[in-house]
Short mmCIF file of C-alpha atoms in Angstrom, two decimals:
data_model
loop_
_atom_site.label_atom_id
_atom_site.label_comp_id
_atom_site.label_asym_id
_atom_site.label_seq_id
_atom_site.Cartn_x
_atom_site.Cartn_y
_atom_site.Cartn_z
CA MET C 29 108.24 -15.76 12.65
CA ALA C 30 107.17 -18.86 10.83
CA PRO C 31 104.04 -20.35 9.27
CA PRO C 32 103.53 -23.21 11.79
CA ALA C 33 100.70 -24.95 10.01
CA ALA C 34 101.95 -24.20 6.54
CA LEU C 35 103.50 -27.00 4.54
CA LEU C 36 107.01 -26.04 3.58
CA ALA C 37 109.13 -27.75 1.00
CA LEU C 38 112.85 -27.60 1.62
CA SER C 39 115.84 -29.46 0.28
CA PHE C 40 118.35 -30.77 2.78
CA CYS C 41 121.89 -31.65 1.86
CA LEU C 42 124.98 -32.76 3.77
CA SER C 43 128.38 -33.85 2.52
CA VAL C 44 130.82 -35.07 5.15
CA SER C 45 134.01 -37.01 5.12
CA ASP C 46 132.27 -40.31 5.77
CA GLY C 47 129.18 -40.02 3.64
CA SER C 48 126.58 -37.88 1.90
CA ILE C 49 122.87 -37.48 2.55
CA LEU C 50 120.33 -35.78 0.27
CA VAL C 51 116.85 -35.50 1.77
CA PRO C 52 113.81 -33.97 0.06
CA LEU C 53 111.77 -32.78 3.02
CA ARG C 54 108.25 -31.58 3.63
CA LEU C 55 108.55 -29.59 6.80
CA PHE C 56 105.73 -28.82 9.19
CA SER C 57 106.85 -26.06 11.52
CA GLY C 58 104.81 -25.79 14.68
CA ASN C 59 104.42 -23.78 17.83
CA PHE C 60 107.75 -24.28 19.52
CA ASN C 61 107.92 -23.58 23.25
CA PHE C 62 111.06 -23.94 25.25
CA SER C 63 111.65 -24.41 28.95
CA SER C 64 114.28 -22.99 31.22
CA ALA C 65 115.07 -23.71 34.82
CA VAL C 66 115.28 -20.38 36.58
CA GLY C 67 116.21 -20.48 40.24
CA LEU C 68 114.10 -18.01 42.16
CA VAL C 69 115.38 -16.38 45.28
CA ALA C 70 113.55 -14.61 48.07
CA LEU C 71 111.20 -11.90 46.86
CA ARG C 72 112.99 -8.70 45.92
CA GLN C 73 111.39 -5.54 44.66
CA VAL C 74 112.87 -2.61 42.87
CA ALA C 75 112.71 1.04 43.77
CA LEU C 76 111.56 3.73 41.37
CA THR C 77 114.92 5.47 41.62
CA ALA C 78 118.37 4.51 40.42
CA ASP C 79 121.68 4.21 42.14
CA GLY C 80 124.92 5.75 40.89
CA SER C 81 125.49 2.96 38.38
CA GLY C 82 122.12 3.43 36.75
CA LEU C 83 120.78 0.15 38.12
CA SER C 84 117.63 -0.09 40.19
CA LEU C 85 117.69 -0.26 43.97
CA ALA C 86 116.33 -3.28 45.79
CA SER C 87 113.29 -2.07 47.71
CA ASP C 88 109.97 -0.56 46.72
CA PRO C 89 107.42 -0.05 49.50
CA THR C 90 104.72 0.82 46.95
CA GLY C 91 105.14 -2.51 45.19
CA THR C 92 104.91 -0.87 41.77
CA VAL C 93 107.67 -3.02 40.28
CA ASN C 94 108.49 -6.59 41.26
CA PHE C 95 111.19 -8.12 39.13
CA LEU C 96 110.39 -11.72 40.06
CA ASP C 97 106.84 -11.19 38.76
CA MET C 98 108.41 -10.58 35.36
CA VAL C 99 110.53 -13.73 35.24
CA ASN C 100 109.30 -16.05 32.46
CA ASN C 101 106.88 -13.44 31.10
CA LEU C 102 107.95 -14.17 27.51
CA LYS C 103 106.91 -17.06 25.31
CA GLY C 104 108.13 -18.10 21.92
CA ASP C 105 111.36 -19.40 20.46
CA SER C 106 114.41 -18.36 18.49
CA GLY C 107 112.86 -19.02 15.08
CA ARG C 108 109.60 -17.18 15.60
CA GLY C 109 110.31 -14.33 18.01
CA TYR C 110 109.46 -13.81 21.67
CA TYR C 111 106.18 -12.25 22.78
CA ILE C 112 104.64 -10.83 25.97
CA GLU C 113 100.99 -10.64 26.99
CA LEU C 114 99.49 -7.16 27.26
CA SER C 115 95.96 -6.10 28.21
CA ILE C 116 94.60 -3.28 26.04
CA GLY C 117 91.50 -1.13 26.60
CA THR C 118 88.69 -1.40 29.17
CA PRO C 119 87.81 -4.13 29.88
CA GLY C 120 91.25 -5.40 28.97
CA GLN C 121 91.58 -7.35 25.75
CA LYS C 122 94.57 -9.68 26.07
CA MET C 123 97.01 -9.70 23.18
CA ASN C 124 100.35 -11.39 22.62
CA ILE C 125 102.83 -8.78 21.41
CA LEU C 126 106.20 -9.52 19.79
CA VAL C 127 109.18 -7.96 21.62
CA ASP C 128 111.40 -6.09 19.15
CA THR C 129 114.39 -3.94 20.10
CA GLY C 130 114.86 -3.05 16.43
CA SER C 131 111.81 -0.80 16.03
CA SER C 132 109.90 1.78 18.08
CA ASN C 133 106.16 1.52 17.36
CA PHE C 134 103.67 -0.32 19.54
CA ALA C 135 101.26 -1.71 16.97
CA VAL C 136 98.42 -4.20 17.34
CA ALA C 137 95.99 -5.83 14.92
CA ALA C 138 92.71 -3.87 15.01
CA ALA C 139 90.91 -5.72 12.23
CA PRO C 140 90.37 -9.40 11.37
CA HIS C 141 93.13 -11.23 9.56
CA PRO C 142 93.08 -14.89 8.45
CA PHE C 143 96.40 -15.64 10.16
CA ILE C 144 95.57 -14.38 13.66
CA THR C 145 93.14 -15.76 16.21
CA HIS C 146 91.84 -12.42 17.52
CA PHE C 147 92.37 -8.67 17.29
CA PHE C 148 91.95 -5.54 19.38
CA ASN C 149 88.36 -4.43 18.89
CA THR C 150 88.50 -0.69 19.55
CA ALA C 151 84.69 -0.45 19.65
CA LEU C 152 84.57 -2.67 22.74
CA SER C 153 86.85 -0.46 24.84
CA SER C 154 84.87 1.72 27.24
CA SER C 155 88.03 3.71 27.88
CA SER C 156 87.52 4.77 24.27
CA TYR C 157 90.40 4.17 21.90
CA GLN C 158 91.18 7.71 20.79
CA TYR C 159 92.17 8.01 17.17
CA THR C 160 94.47 10.93 16.45
CA GLY C 161 93.43 11.01 12.84
CA GLN C 162 97.02 10.39 11.79
CA GLY C 163 97.87 7.50 9.53
CA VAL C 164 100.96 5.35 10.01
CA ALA C 165 102.66 2.76 7.84
CA VAL C 166 105.70 0.58 8.44
CA ARG C 167 107.31 -1.39 5.65
CA TYR C 168 109.79 -4.20 6.16
CA THR C 169 111.87 -6.02 3.56
CA GLN C 170 109.26 -8.72 3.77
CA GLY C 171 105.89 -7.53 4.95
CA ASN C 172 104.24 -4.25 5.84
CA TRP C 173 101.28 -2.86 7.70
CA ASN C 174 99.12 0.25 7.56
CA GLY C 175 96.95 1.75 10.27
CA GLU C 176 96.01 4.73 12.37
CA LEU C 177 97.60 6.19 15.47
CA GLY C 178 95.61 6.38 18.66
CA MET C 179 95.78 5.99 22.42
CA ASP C 180 94.18 3.71 25.00
CA LEU C 181 94.87 2.20 28.40
CA VAL C 182 97.36 -0.68 28.61
CA SER C 183 98.39 -2.94 31.48
CA ILE C 184 101.08 -5.62 31.67
CA PRO C 185 99.87 -8.70 33.60
CA GLU C 186 103.47 -9.79 34.26
CA GLY C 187 105.06 -6.36 34.42
CA PRO C 188 104.89 -3.11 36.42
CA ASN C 189 101.64 -2.64 38.30
CA GLY C 190 99.13 -0.17 36.94
CA THR C 191 97.28 0.88 33.81
CA PHE C 192 98.75 3.55 31.57
CA PRO C 193 97.67 5.57 28.52
CA ILE C 194 99.92 4.44 25.66
CA ASN C 195 100.33 5.39 21.99
CA ILE C 196 99.02 2.51 19.89
CA ALA C 197 99.13 2.02 16.15
CA ALA C 198 95.96 0.17 15.17
CA ILE C 199 96.87 -2.14 12.27
CA LEU C 200 93.99 -2.06 9.80
CA SER C 201 95.65 -3.79 6.86
CA SER C 202 98.88 -5.68 6.27
CA GLU C 203 100.75 -7.82 3.79
CA GLY C 204 103.29 -10.45 4.75
CA PHE C 205 103.41 -9.23 8.35
CA PHE C 206 101.13 -11.78 10.03
CA LEU C 207 101.97 -15.35 9.02
CA PRO C 208 99.92 -18.56 9.34
CA ASP C 209 99.36 -19.84 12.89
CA ILE C 210 101.53 -17.32 14.70
CA ASN C 211 100.58 -16.79 18.32
CA TRP C 212 101.03 -13.02 18.49
CA GLN C 213 98.88 -10.15 17.29
CA GLY C 214 101.17 -7.13 17.34
CA ILE C 215 104.65 -5.76 17.87
CA LEU C 216 106.26 -3.93 20.81
CA GLY C 217 109.04 -1.68 19.54
CA LEU C 218 111.55 -0.97 22.32
CA ALA C 219 114.05 1.18 20.43
CA TYR C 220 114.39 4.97 20.58
CA PRO C 221 111.87 7.64 19.46
CA LEU C 222 114.02 8.43 16.40
CA LEU C 223 112.72 5.21 14.78
CA ALA C 224 109.06 5.86 15.65
CA ARG C 225 106.69 6.27 12.71
CA PRO C 226 105.40 8.48 11.25
CA ASP C 227 107.83 10.73 13.19
CA PRO C 228 109.79 10.87 16.47
CA SER C 229 106.99 12.79 18.24
CA VAL C 230 105.22 9.45 18.77
CA THR C 231 106.39 8.41 22.25
CA PRO C 232 107.36 4.71 22.27
CA PHE C 233 105.93 2.25 24.79
CA PHE C 234 108.88 1.98 27.17
CA ASP C 235 109.53 5.72 27.12
CA SER C 236 105.91 6.15 28.28
CA LEU C 237 106.43 3.71 31.15
CA VAL C 238 109.54 5.56 32.31
CA GLN C 239 107.75 8.91 32.19
CA GLN C 240 104.54 7.77 33.88
CA LEU C 241 105.94 5.40 36.52
CA GLY C 242 109.26 7.09 37.17
CA ILE C 243 111.07 3.75 36.84
CA PRO C 244 114.74 3.80 35.81
CA ASP C 245 115.29 4.06 32.06
CA ILE C 246 116.59 0.51 31.78
CA PHE C 247 115.20 -2.86 30.76
CA SER C 248 116.81 -6.26 30.36
CA LEU C 249 116.09 -9.26 28.21
CA GLN C 250 116.63 -13.00 28.48
CA MET C 251 115.72 -15.24 25.53
CA CYS C 252 115.75 -18.95 26.33
CA GLY C 253 115.76 -20.82 23.02
CA ALA C 254 119.49 -21.52 23.13
CA GLY C 255 120.55 -24.90 21.80
CA LEU C 256 117.03 -26.30 21.72
CA SER C 257 115.35 -27.85 18.72
CA ALA C 258 112.64 -25.85 16.97
CA SER C 259 110.64 -29.10 16.85
CA SER C 260 110.64 -29.42 20.64
CA THR C 261 107.25 -30.13 22.18
CA VAL C 262 108.23 -28.84 25.60
CA ASP C 263 105.62 -26.31 26.77
CA ALA C 264 107.26 -23.56 28.81
CA ALA C 265 108.06 -19.87 28.83
CA GLY C 266 110.67 -18.61 26.44
CA GLY C 267 112.36 -15.89 28.49
CA SER C 268 112.00 -12.71 30.52
CA LEU C 269 111.61 -8.98 29.85
CA ILE C 270 112.52 -7.07 33.03
CA MET C 271 111.27 -3.48 32.90
CA GLY C 272 113.01 -0.99 35.17
CA GLY C 273 116.24 -2.83 35.96
CA THR C 274 117.96 -6.21 36.07
CA GLU C 275 117.09 -9.49 37.81
CA SER C 276 120.20 -11.20 39.21
CA THR C 277 118.64 -14.68 39.19
CA LEU C 278 118.68 -14.67 35.39
CA TYR C 279 122.42 -14.41 34.85
CA THR C 280 125.77 -15.43 36.32
CA GLY C 281 129.02 -13.53 36.67
CA PRO C 282 129.62 -9.84 35.94
CA VAL C 283 127.81 -7.62 33.45
CA TRP C 284 130.12 -6.26 30.73
CA TYR C 285 129.08 -2.94 29.18
CA THR C 286 129.58 -1.41 25.74
CA PRO C 287 128.57 2.16 24.83
CA ILE C 288 125.50 2.85 22.71
CA VAL C 289 127.03 4.66 19.73
CA GLU C 290 123.82 6.34 18.59
CA GLU C 291 120.32 6.36 20.09
CA TRP C 292 118.04 5.18 17.29
CA TYR C 293 118.60 1.45 17.01
CA TYR C 294 120.75 0.07 19.82
CA GLN C 295 123.92 0.71 17.84
CA VAL C 296 127.20 -0.63 19.19
CA GLU C 297 130.82 -0.82 18.01
CA VAL C 298 132.22 -4.20 16.99
CA LEU C 299 136.02 -4.34 16.98
CA LYS C 300 136.75 -7.78 15.57
CA LEU C 301 135.45 -11.28 14.98
CA GLU C 302 137.20 -14.59 15.57
CA VAL C 303 136.53 -18.08 14.26
CA GLY C 304 137.96 -20.46 16.81
CA ASN C 305 140.93 -18.47 18.03
CA GLN C 306 141.71 -17.00 14.61
CA ASN C 307 141.06 -13.31 13.96
CA LEU C 308 139.41 -12.63 10.59
CA GLU C 309 141.97 -9.82 10.21
CA LEU C 310 139.53 -7.36 8.67
CA ASP C 311 139.56 -3.60 9.13
CA CYS C 312 137.28 -2.95 12.10
CA LYS C 313 135.17 -0.58 9.98
CA GLU C 314 134.10 -3.62 7.94
CA TYR C 315 132.17 -4.91 10.94
CA ASN C 316 130.35 -1.62 11.38
CA THR C 317 129.53 -0.90 7.74
CA ASP C 318 126.28 1.07 7.79
CA LYS C 319 125.75 0.16 11.47
CA ALA C 320 126.06 -2.65 14.04
CA ILE C 321 122.96 -3.13 16.19
CA VAL C 322 121.47 -5.43 18.83
CA ASP C 323 118.01 -6.51 17.69
CA SER C 324 115.73 -9.07 19.35
CA GLY C 325 113.45 -8.96 16.28
CA THR C 326 116.09 -10.63 14.10
CA THR C 327 116.60 -14.37 14.36
CA LEU C 328 120.12 -14.71 13.01
CA LEU C 329 123.54 -13.17 13.43
CA ARG C 330 123.72 -11.03 10.29
CA LEU C 331 127.06 -9.87 8.93
CA PRO C 332 128.08 -7.43 6.17
CA VAL C 333 128.80 -9.33 2.96
CA ASN C 334 132.61 -9.13 3.17
CA VAL C 335 132.57 -10.22 6.81
CA PHE C 336 130.13 -13.06 6.09
CA ASN C 337 132.24 -14.40 3.24
CA ALA C 338 135.40 -14.24 5.37
CA LEU C 339 133.62 -16.05 8.21
CA VAL C 340 132.33 -18.87 5.97
CA THR C 341 135.81 -19.28 4.50
CA ALA C 342 137.33 -19.47 7.98
CA ILE C 343 134.73 -21.98 9.20
CA THR C 344 135.15 -24.27 6.19
CA ARG C 345 138.93 -24.08 6.57
CA SER C 346 138.83 -25.02 10.25
CA SER C 347 135.90 -27.44 10.13
CA LEU C 348 136.35 -31.22 10.07
CA ILE C 349 133.84 -31.37 7.23
CA GLN C 350 135.63 -31.93 3.92
CA GLU C 351 132.88 -30.78 1.59
CA PHE C 352 129.71 -28.82 2.26
CA SER C 353 126.87 -27.65 0.06
CA SER C 354 126.90 -23.89 -0.54
CA GLY C 355 123.15 -23.98 0.05
CA PHE C 356 123.77 -24.56 3.74
CA TRP C 357 125.71 -21.33 4.07
CA ASP C 358 123.21 -19.21 2.12
CA GLY C 359 120.23 -20.60 4.03
CA THR C 360 118.54 -22.49 1.19
CA LYS C 361 119.36 -25.96 2.54
CA LEU C 362 119.56 -27.67 5.89
CA ALA C 363 122.20 -30.21 6.84
CA CYS C 364 121.09 -33.55 8.26
CA TRP C 365 122.84 -36.07 10.47
CA MET C 366 121.73 -39.51 11.59
CA LYS C 367 119.54 -39.42 14.68
CA GLY C 368 121.65 -39.18 17.81
CA GLU C 369 124.62 -37.75 15.93
CA THR C 370 125.28 -34.07 16.56
CA PRO C 371 127.27 -31.81 14.20
CA TRP C 372 128.61 -29.36 16.75
CA ARG C 373 132.00 -31.05 17.13
CA PHE C 374 132.66 -30.23 13.46
CA PHE C 375 132.41 -26.47 14.00
CA PRO C 376 134.47 -23.84 15.86
CA LYS C 377 133.37 -21.25 18.39
CA LEU C 378 132.54 -17.74 17.14
CA SER C 379 133.61 -14.62 19.06
CA LEU C 380 132.61 -10.97 18.76
CA TYR C 381 134.68 -8.26 20.43
CA LEU C 382 132.79 -5.13 21.56
CA ARG C 383 134.38 -1.88 22.68
CA ALA C 384 134.14 -1.51 26.47
CA THR C 385 132.99 1.65 28.23
CA ASN C 386 136.70 2.25 28.74
CA SER C 387 137.38 2.95 25.07
CA SER C 388 140.92 1.57 25.24
CA GLN C 389 139.54 -1.86 26.16
CA SER C 390 137.20 -4.48 24.73
CA PHE C 391 135.42 -7.62 25.88
CA ARG C 392 134.59 -10.83 24.05
CA LEU C 393 131.25 -12.55 23.49
CA THR C 394 131.68 -16.19 22.44
CA ILE C 395 128.99 -18.56 21.24
CA LEU C 396 129.41 -22.30 20.88
CA PRO C 397 128.30 -24.12 17.70
CA GLN C 398 125.07 -25.19 19.46
CA LEU C 399 123.89 -21.58 19.11
CA TYR C 400 124.67 -21.00 15.44
CA ILE C 401 124.23 -24.55 14.07
CA GLN C 402 120.55 -24.73 14.95
CA GLN C 403 118.46 -27.89 15.05
CA ILE C 404 115.25 -27.33 13.10
CA THR C 405 113.49 -30.66 12.64
CA ASP C 406 113.84 -34.41 12.25
CA VAL C 407 112.98 -36.65 9.33
CA ASP C 408 111.07 -39.87 9.92
CA GLY C 409 112.73 -40.25 13.31
CA THR C 410 116.01 -41.15 11.60
CA LEU C 411 117.65 -37.79 10.80
CA ASP C 412 118.15 -34.52 12.68
CA CYS C 413 118.42 -31.46 10.46
CA PHE C 414 120.15 -28.16 11.17
CA ARG C 415 120.42 -24.67 9.71
CA PHE C 416 123.24 -22.12 9.68
CA GLY C 417 122.35 -19.36 12.16
CA VAL C 418 124.39 -16.68 10.37
CA SER C 419 123.52 -14.79 7.19
CA SER C 420 124.85 -11.99 5.01
CA SER C 421 123.46 -8.47 5.19
CA VAL C 422 123.52 -5.35 3.05
CA ASN C 423 122.26 -3.20 5.92
CA GLY C 424 124.90 -3.67 8.58
CA LEU C 425 125.79 -6.15 11.29
CA VAL C 426 122.89 -7.38 13.43
CA ILE C 427 123.38 -9.18 16.73
CA GLY C 428 120.13 -11.13 16.69
CA ALA C 429 118.77 -14.11 18.60
CA THR C 430 121.63 -16.39 17.47
CA VAL C 431 123.91 -14.44 19.82
CA MET C 432 121.41 -12.88 22.25
CA GLU C 433 120.17 -16.29 23.40
CA GLY C 434 123.56 -16.90 24.96
CA PHE C 435 123.43 -13.78 27.12
CA TYR C 436 121.36 -11.72 29.50
CA VAL C 437 121.26 -8.33 27.75
CA VAL C 438 120.85 -5.09 29.71
CA PHE C 439 119.54 -2.06 27.80
CA ASP C 440 120.80 0.65 30.13
CA ARG C 441 119.42 3.68 28.34
CA ALA C 442 120.01 5.88 31.40
CA GLN C 443 123.76 5.58 30.94
CA ARG C 444 123.70 5.00 27.18
CA ARG C 445 125.21 1.53 27.33
CA LEU C 446 124.35 -2.12 26.69
CA GLY C 447 125.36 -4.84 29.13
CA PHE C 448 126.02 -8.53 28.53
CA ALA C 449 126.22 -11.30 31.11
CA LEU C 450 126.03 -15.09 30.85
CA SER C 451 122.39 -16.19 30.71
CA ASN C 452 121.56 -19.01 33.09
CA CYS C 453 119.27 -20.61 30.52
CA ALA C 454 121.97 -20.83 27.82
CA VAL C 455 122.94 -24.30 29.02
CA SER C 456 122.76 -27.73 27.43
CA ALA C 457 123.48 -30.97 29.28
CA GLY C 458 124.75 -28.89 32.19
CA LEU C 459 127.33 -27.06 30.06
CA PRO C 460 127.19 -23.35 29.12
CA LEU C 461 126.68 -22.53 25.44
CA SER C 462 128.25 -19.09 25.67
CA GLU C 463 131.30 -17.41 27.17
CA ILE C 464 132.26 -13.86 28.08
CA ALA C 465 135.75 -12.60 28.86
CA GLY C 466 137.81 -9.43 29.19
CA PRO C 467 139.05 -6.86 29.42
CA PHE C 468 141.34 -6.92 26.41
CA SER C 469 143.41 -4.08 25.03
CA ALA C 470 141.86 -2.26 22.08
CA ALA C 471 145.17 -0.65 21.15
CA ASP C 472 145.42 -2.75 17.98
CA VAL C 473 142.19 -1.36 16.48
CA ALA C 474 141.16 2.08 15.33
CA SER C 475 139.92 4.60 17.87
CA ASN C 476 136.62 4.75 15.98
CA CYS C 477 135.41 1.68 14.11
CA SER C 478 131.83 2.80 13.63
CA GLY C 479 132.54 4.96 10.59
CA GLY C 480 129.96 7.64 9.88
CA VAL C 481 127.20 7.63 12.48
CA ARG C 482 123.79 7.83 10.91
CA ASN C 483 121.66 10.62 12.26
CA GLU C 484 118.16 10.91 10.85
CA PRO C 485 117.73 14.67 11.43
CA VAL C 486 120.88 15.13 9.32
CA LEU C 487 119.45 12.74 6.77
CA TRP C 488 116.31 14.91 6.62
CA VAL C 489 118.43 17.90 5.59
CA ILE C 490 120.26 15.82 3.01
CA SER C 491 116.96 14.42 1.72
CA TYR C 492 115.42 17.85 1.32
CA ALA C 493 118.54 19.08 -0.47
CA LEU C 494 118.41 16.14 -2.84
CA ILE C 495 114.72 16.70 -3.43
CA ALA C 496 115.44 20.32 -4.33
CA VAL C 497 118.13 19.21 -6.76
CA CYS C 498 115.79 16.61 -8.23
CA ALA C 499 113.08 19.24 -8.66
CA LEU C 500 115.51 21.50 -10.49
CA VAL C 501 116.56 18.65 -12.76
CA LEU C 502 112.90 17.84 -13.35
CA ILE C 503 112.21 21.35 -14.57
CA VAL C 504 115.18 21.23 -16.91
CA LEU C 505 114.19 17.86 -18.26
CA LEU C 506 110.60 18.93 -18.78
CA LEU C 507 111.83 21.92 -20.72
CA LEU C 508 113.94 19.59 -22.83
CA LEU C 509 110.95 17.23 -23.29
CA VAL C 510 112.84 14.39 -21.70
CA VAL C 511 111.34 11.79 -19.37
CA PRO C 512 110.67 13.48 -16.02
CA CYS C 513 112.82 12.82 -13.00
CA ARG C 514 111.12 10.46 -10.59
CA ARG C 515 111.65 11.19 -6.91
CA ARG C 516 112.00 8.20 -4.68
CA ASN C 517 111.45 9.02 -1.00
CA SER C 518 111.74 6.09 1.35
CA PHE C 519 111.88 8.12 4.54
CA GLY C 520 109.28 6.96 7.02
CA GLU C 521 109.67 3.30 6.09
CA ILE C 522 111.75 0.75 7.92
CA THR C 523 113.45 -1.04 5.07
CA ASP C 524 116.34 -2.56 6.98
CA GLU C 525 116.60 -6.26 6.13
CA SER C 526 117.39 -6.95 9.77
CA SER C 527 113.88 -5.90 10.77
CA LEU C 528 111.03 -8.06 11.93
CA VAL C 529 109.78 -10.26 9.11
CA ARG C 530 113.15 -11.51 7.99
CA HIS C 531 115.15 -14.69 8.42
CA ARG C 532 112.43 -16.67 10.15
CA ILE C 533 111.63 -20.31 9.47
CA LYS C 534 109.47 -19.98 6.37
#
C-alpha cells in the first residue's frame, strides 16, 4: 500500500563501474494499474464437486461458478496490493477489498476516514448488519484497526453466483492502516481459521463460501504486476482470484505442488536458495527460521537476516556492478539509470527450492532480475529508478508479490498443498520473467527443514503457564516490595512484520 497523493522525499543513489549518480527526489506515487493479455478460451464452468486430484471438474449445469467470469477480477499493483470488488448489505454497497493470504479476517471500513472515499454504512443495509457485540482488534507492525464483529449478506460481482451471510469485522477506528489515496476500503483474509481474530471460532470468508456453496476447498491467484513500472499509466486489471478451482488459461505448463506444513498461514518448506547457479550453502533450517509462508499481502520477498545477508553478499559478488550503496539493499535508497538503460543485465537470477509432495524431491522457482529489481519511477524524463525487491525479516521467510507475480499460485486446501505454475502474464517483451523446473533430489538436505512447527493451541498452553509463573513471581516481588512484574500478552494481535501494512511504497 502506498500514499499515492502524498509527497515523498527519497534519496536515490547508484554507483556503477562507469559512473555515479546521486539524485535527490520528490516522488509522487500514484494509482498504478497494470494490464495483462489473457487469452480466453471457450466458456467453461466448474462443478461443485472435486475430482480425485482435488481440482474442480469442468461442468456445472447450475451455473453457480464460472471461472472465466473471475478472470481479471483483481485490480492494483505489486507495490500497493491487489483488491477485489465485493457488494455488502442490501442494497449492495460496493467496496474494494484487499486480497491477503496472510491473515484471516474479512474487515471493512464502517466509519468515515480521511484516506478512503467511502465506507460500509451499516445503517443503510435493510438486511440488517447484525452486531455480535464482540469487539475485535488487529495490530500490524505498522498500522492497526479496531472494530466490532457482525454479519451481513455479501455477493461477489466477479465471483461465484449468489448472496451469502458472511462474518464481517466493521472497522470503526484505525491508525496507519488506511493510507492516503488508496483505492480499497477493507481486507479479505484468505488464510486459515487459526489466524482469525479474536479467536478461531470466527469463520473466515472463503471457509464460508466452501460451506455454503459446496465448492471445492481450493482457490488460485494470479497477480499481474510483474516487471512493470509502478509509474505506469496503463489502466487495466491487475490479476485474477479464482474461487473453487483453477483456470487453465492463466498459466502454462504443469502445476508443481509443495505440502502445506501447518494450516494457519500458508506455511511451506524451503530447502535452499540459489543466486545465479550458486547455492548459498546454508543449513536448510535457516530458510525456515520461525516459518516460511506464501503471503499475497506482502510486497517483497522477505528473508531471515542470515539468509538476507548471504544473498546480498552473493549478488554483489556476482554482479557486474563494482560498488553499490548499502542504502539500496536496505531499502532506504533507489538506484537510477539513464532513461532507456535497464539494470537487469547486472543482476543474477534468484531461485527458491521447495519440497515436493514426494518428500524425497524438490522443485525450483526462479525469478529473473526484472521481478526483484523493480522500476518505481522516473526523474525528469531522464532517469529510471529502481528498488530492491528483497528485504530482511525477523519473523521468517515470506514469499510475497516479488515472487508470486511470476507464478500462478494454487491454494489447494482440500489436499493441504500449494501449487505453482508459470503465470502467462509474467512476460516482458515476449520473454518469460520466471522459470519452474524439477523434480530434483532432496537427498542432500535434511528430512525436515521446517524446525519446530508453530501451533497456536500449544502456544496458548505455554502462554497460560508463563502467566501463572509471572503471577507467582509478582506475588513474591510484591511481598519483597520490589517493582511488580508486568505481564505482556500479545496473543490476539498479528504482529508479524510480513503482514499487510509493511514494505509498501511509502
